[in-house]
Every structure is written in C-alpha cells, then in structure tokens.
XYZ file of C-alpha atoms in Angstrom:
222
model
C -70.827 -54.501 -6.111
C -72.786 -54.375 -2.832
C -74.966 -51.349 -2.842
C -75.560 -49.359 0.728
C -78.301 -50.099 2.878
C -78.329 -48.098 6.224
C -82.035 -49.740 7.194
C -80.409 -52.629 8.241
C -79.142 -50.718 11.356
C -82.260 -49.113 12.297
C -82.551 -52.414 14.448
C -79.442 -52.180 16.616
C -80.462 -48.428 17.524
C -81.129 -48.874 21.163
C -77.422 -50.607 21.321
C -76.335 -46.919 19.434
C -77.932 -44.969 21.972
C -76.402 -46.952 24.987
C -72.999 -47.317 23.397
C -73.158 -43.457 23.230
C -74.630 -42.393 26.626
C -71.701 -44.894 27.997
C -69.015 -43.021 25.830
C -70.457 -39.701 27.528
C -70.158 -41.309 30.608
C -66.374 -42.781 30.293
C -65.825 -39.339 29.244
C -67.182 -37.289 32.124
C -65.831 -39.924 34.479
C -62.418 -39.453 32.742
C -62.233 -36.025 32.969
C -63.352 -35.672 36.452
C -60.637 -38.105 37.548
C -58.054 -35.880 35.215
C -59.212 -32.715 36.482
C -59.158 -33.582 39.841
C -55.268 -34.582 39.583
C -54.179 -31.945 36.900
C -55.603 -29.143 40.261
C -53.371 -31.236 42.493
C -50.634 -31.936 40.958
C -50.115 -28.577 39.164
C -50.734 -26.406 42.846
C -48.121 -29.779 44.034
C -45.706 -28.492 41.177
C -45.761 -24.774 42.058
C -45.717 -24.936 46.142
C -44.824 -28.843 47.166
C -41.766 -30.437 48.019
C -38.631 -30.716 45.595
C -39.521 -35.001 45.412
C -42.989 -34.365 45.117
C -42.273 -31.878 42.595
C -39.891 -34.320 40.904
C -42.626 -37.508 40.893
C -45.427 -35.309 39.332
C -43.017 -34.436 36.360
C -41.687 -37.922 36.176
C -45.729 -38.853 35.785
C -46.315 -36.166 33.320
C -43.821 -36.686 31.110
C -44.627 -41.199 31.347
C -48.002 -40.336 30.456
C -47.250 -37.429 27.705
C -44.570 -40.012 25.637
C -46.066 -43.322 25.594
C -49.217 -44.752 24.286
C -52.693 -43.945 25.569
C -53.488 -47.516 24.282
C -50.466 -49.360 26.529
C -51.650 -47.337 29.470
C -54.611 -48.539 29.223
C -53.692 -52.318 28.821
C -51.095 -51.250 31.660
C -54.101 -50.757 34.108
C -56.496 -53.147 32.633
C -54.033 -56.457 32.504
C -50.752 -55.647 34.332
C -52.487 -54.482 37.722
C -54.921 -57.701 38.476
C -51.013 -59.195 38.674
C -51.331 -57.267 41.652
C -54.153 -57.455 43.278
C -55.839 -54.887 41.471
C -58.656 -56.322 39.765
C -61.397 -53.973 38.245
C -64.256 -54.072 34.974
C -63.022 -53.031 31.652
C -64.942 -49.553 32.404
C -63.574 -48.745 35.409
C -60.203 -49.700 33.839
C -60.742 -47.057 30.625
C -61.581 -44.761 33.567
C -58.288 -44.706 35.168
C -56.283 -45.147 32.365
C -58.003 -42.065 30.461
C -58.237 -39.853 33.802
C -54.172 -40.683 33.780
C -53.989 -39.757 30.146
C -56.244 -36.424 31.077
C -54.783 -36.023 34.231
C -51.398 -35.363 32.738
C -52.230 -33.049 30.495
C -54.508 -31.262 32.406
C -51.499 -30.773 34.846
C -49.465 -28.936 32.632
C -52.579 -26.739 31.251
C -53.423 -25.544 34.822
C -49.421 -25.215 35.694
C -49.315 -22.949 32.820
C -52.527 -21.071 33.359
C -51.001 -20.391 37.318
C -47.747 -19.337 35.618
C -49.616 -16.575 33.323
C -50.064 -15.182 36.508
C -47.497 -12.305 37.340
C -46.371 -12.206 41.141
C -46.295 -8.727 41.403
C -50.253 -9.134 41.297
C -50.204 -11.607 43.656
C -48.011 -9.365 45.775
C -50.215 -6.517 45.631
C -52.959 -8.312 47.026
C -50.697 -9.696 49.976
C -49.634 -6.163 50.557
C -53.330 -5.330 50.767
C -53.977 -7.894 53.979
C -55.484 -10.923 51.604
C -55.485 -14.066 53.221
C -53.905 -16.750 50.545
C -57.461 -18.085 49.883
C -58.617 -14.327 49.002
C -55.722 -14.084 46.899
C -56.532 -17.071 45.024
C -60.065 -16.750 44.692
C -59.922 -12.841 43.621
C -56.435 -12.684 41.963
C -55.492 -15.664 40.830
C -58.321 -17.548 39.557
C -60.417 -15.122 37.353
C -57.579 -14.980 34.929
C -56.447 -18.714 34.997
C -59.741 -20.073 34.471
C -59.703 -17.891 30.839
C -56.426 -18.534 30.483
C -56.547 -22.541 30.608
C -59.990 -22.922 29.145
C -59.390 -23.171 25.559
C -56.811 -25.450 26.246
C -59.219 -27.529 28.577
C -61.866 -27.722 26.115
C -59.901 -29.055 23.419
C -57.949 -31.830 25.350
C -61.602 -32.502 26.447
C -62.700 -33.020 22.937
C -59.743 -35.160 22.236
C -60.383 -37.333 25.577
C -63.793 -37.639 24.344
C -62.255 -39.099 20.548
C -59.543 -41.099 22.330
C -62.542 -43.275 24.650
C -62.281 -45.090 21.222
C -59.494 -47.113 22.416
C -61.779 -48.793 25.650
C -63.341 -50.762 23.086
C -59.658 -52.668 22.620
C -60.675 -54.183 26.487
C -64.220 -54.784 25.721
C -65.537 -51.657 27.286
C -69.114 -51.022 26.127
C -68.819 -47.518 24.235
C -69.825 -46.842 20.774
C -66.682 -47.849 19.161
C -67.093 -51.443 20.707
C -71.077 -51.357 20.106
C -70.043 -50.480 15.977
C -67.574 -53.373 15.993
C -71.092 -55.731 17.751
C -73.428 -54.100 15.091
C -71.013 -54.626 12.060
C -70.026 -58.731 13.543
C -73.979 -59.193 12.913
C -74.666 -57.098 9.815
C -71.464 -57.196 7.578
C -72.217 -53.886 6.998
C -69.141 -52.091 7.255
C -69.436 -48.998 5.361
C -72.926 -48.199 6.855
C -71.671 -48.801 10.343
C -68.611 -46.816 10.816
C -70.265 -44.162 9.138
C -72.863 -43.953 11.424
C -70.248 -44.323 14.045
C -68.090 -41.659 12.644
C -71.509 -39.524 12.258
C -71.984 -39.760 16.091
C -68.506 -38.681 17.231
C -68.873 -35.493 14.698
C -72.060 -35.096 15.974
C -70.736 -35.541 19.853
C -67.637 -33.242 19.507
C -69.447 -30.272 17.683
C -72.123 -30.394 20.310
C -69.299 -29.823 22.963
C -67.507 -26.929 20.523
C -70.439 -25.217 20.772
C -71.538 -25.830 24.563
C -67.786 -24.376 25.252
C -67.876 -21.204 23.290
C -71.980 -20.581 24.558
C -70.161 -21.133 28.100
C -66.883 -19.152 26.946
C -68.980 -15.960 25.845
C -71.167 -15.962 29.031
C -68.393 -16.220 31.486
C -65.301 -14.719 29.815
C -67.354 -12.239 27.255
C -65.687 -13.690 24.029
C -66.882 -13.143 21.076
C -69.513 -15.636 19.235
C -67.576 -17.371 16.316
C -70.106 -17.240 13.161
C-alpha cells in the first residue's frame, strides 16, 4: 500500500501559486463581464423594448438549462468556425461571464422588483430627476437586497473556473492535473487542490459578511 508523501509537491509550489492567482483572475474577469451584463440586461428587462425584453429571457433561460461545460466548449471550439478565434483564457472568460451574466440578471431583476412603486412614486412626486430616484430610492435597498445572492453565485463562479482546465486554461485545477502527470501522486494532489478552493471560498465568505456588516449593518455570524 503506497503510504502519503505531500513533500514531493513542495517542488511544484510556484506552479500552485500561479495556477491560483490565475483562478482569482478568471474569476474577477468573469464576474466583471457577468456583472456588467446582469446591470444591463436586468434595467433592459424592466424598461426596454418587448424584443429586447424577449432576447434577454431567451439568453437567460439558454444559459440557466444547459451545461456550463458545453458553453464553454461552445465559445472555445464552435466560434473560431467563425472567425472568432481567442486563447483558452479569454475563452473561460466569456463563457463564465455568460454563465454569471445570466444569473446575475435575474438576481438584480429581482432585487429592482423588491422595490415597491409607490416609493418610487413618492420620490417623482417630490421633483426627483430619474437618476435621483435611482441613486436615493432605488439603489440603497437593491444593493442589500441582491447581495447575498451575489456573493454566493460569486462563490460558485469561483468553484465552477474548475471546468477551464477541460480547454487547457492555466488555473489550479489544470496546474493539479500537470503536478499529479509528473508525481503520480494523486491523493496528495487533489487534496492540496481541494485545500486551496476551501481555503479560496472561505476567504471570500468572510470578506462578504466583513463588507456586509460595514455597509448594510448585519450582524457578525460567530
């Protein structure tokens, strides 16, 4: 029976520590990208068009019911077909600010919804330009509202960059798989690897509720 040895990995860990500062990266990147078109499409959804309306739902509800992982082979192999050629990171960019993006839609749609319009009335009645009722009315309570929800689709975006290693993306998923191809060391290596993401995610958990408590006043879990 093969007895553990973790020592063997103390070699490979400068490859750890880049495979994880480029899964923080693919995750901020993602998220950006997702936040940026969950804003969008969600204000789209509420005030835009009837066919804009209807393509933004038709792209939430693509994203929401199929796999993350065919997405991402979607953007990485089907769109150089077409022109659109790009590096496997780039590709686990787009295809996980999609994934976020989706989501994030329908978390910011709902947060806007929590919103009642007699509120929103009052502060037209009081001469508010739409931006002031926005910014003073709308906002404060959306933002607590959708942040729990946020934060934990974060923390599952930041899991799911897992699946860039299936297009060679250098993350630490793909930089376990490199470390365990040299060392046969599977046990040792996923562990570590597992270790990392636990490691990763309850650093966020507690970043969120630090920033939850200072700008919504919640309570400190102990």
């Amino acid at each position: 029976m093969q007895t553990l040895n973790f020592q063997q990995l103390w070699r490979y860990q400068d490859q750890l520590i880049d495979g994880t500062l480029h899964t923080l990266l693919l995750t901020l990147v993602a998220a950006a990208i997702g936040t940026a078109i969950g804003v969008a499409a969600a204000a789209a959804v509420r005030s835009g068009p009837r066919p804009v309306r209807w393509a933004i739902r038709g792209y939430v509800e693509l994203i929401r019911n199929t796999p993350s992982l065919i997405q991402l082979f979607v953007v990485f192999f089907v769109l150089p077909g077409f022109g659109l050629r790009m590096g496997a990171f780039e590709a686990a960019s787009i295809a996980l600010g999609l994934y976020f993006g989706a989501y994030c839609t329908e978390i910011v749609r709902a947060g806007l919804d929590a919103i009642p319009g007699s509120q929103v009335e009052a502060g037209q009645c009081l001469g508010l330009t739409r931006w002031q009722v926005f910014r003073h009315i709308v906002l404060p309570p959306a933002l607590r509202s959708v942040y729990p929800a946020f934060t934990s689709q974060f923390v599952l975006l930041l899991l799911g960059t897992s699946l860039a290693s299936q297009i060679s993306a250098e993350e630490l998923f793909h930089t376990g798989g490199f470390i365990e191809t040299r060392t046969y060391r599977s046990f040792e290596v996923y562990a570590v690897i597992c270790g990392i993401y636990f490691a990763l995610v309850m650093t966020f958990k507690l970043l969120f509720a630090a920033v939850g408590h200072l700008a919504f006043r919640w309570p400190v879990r102990r």
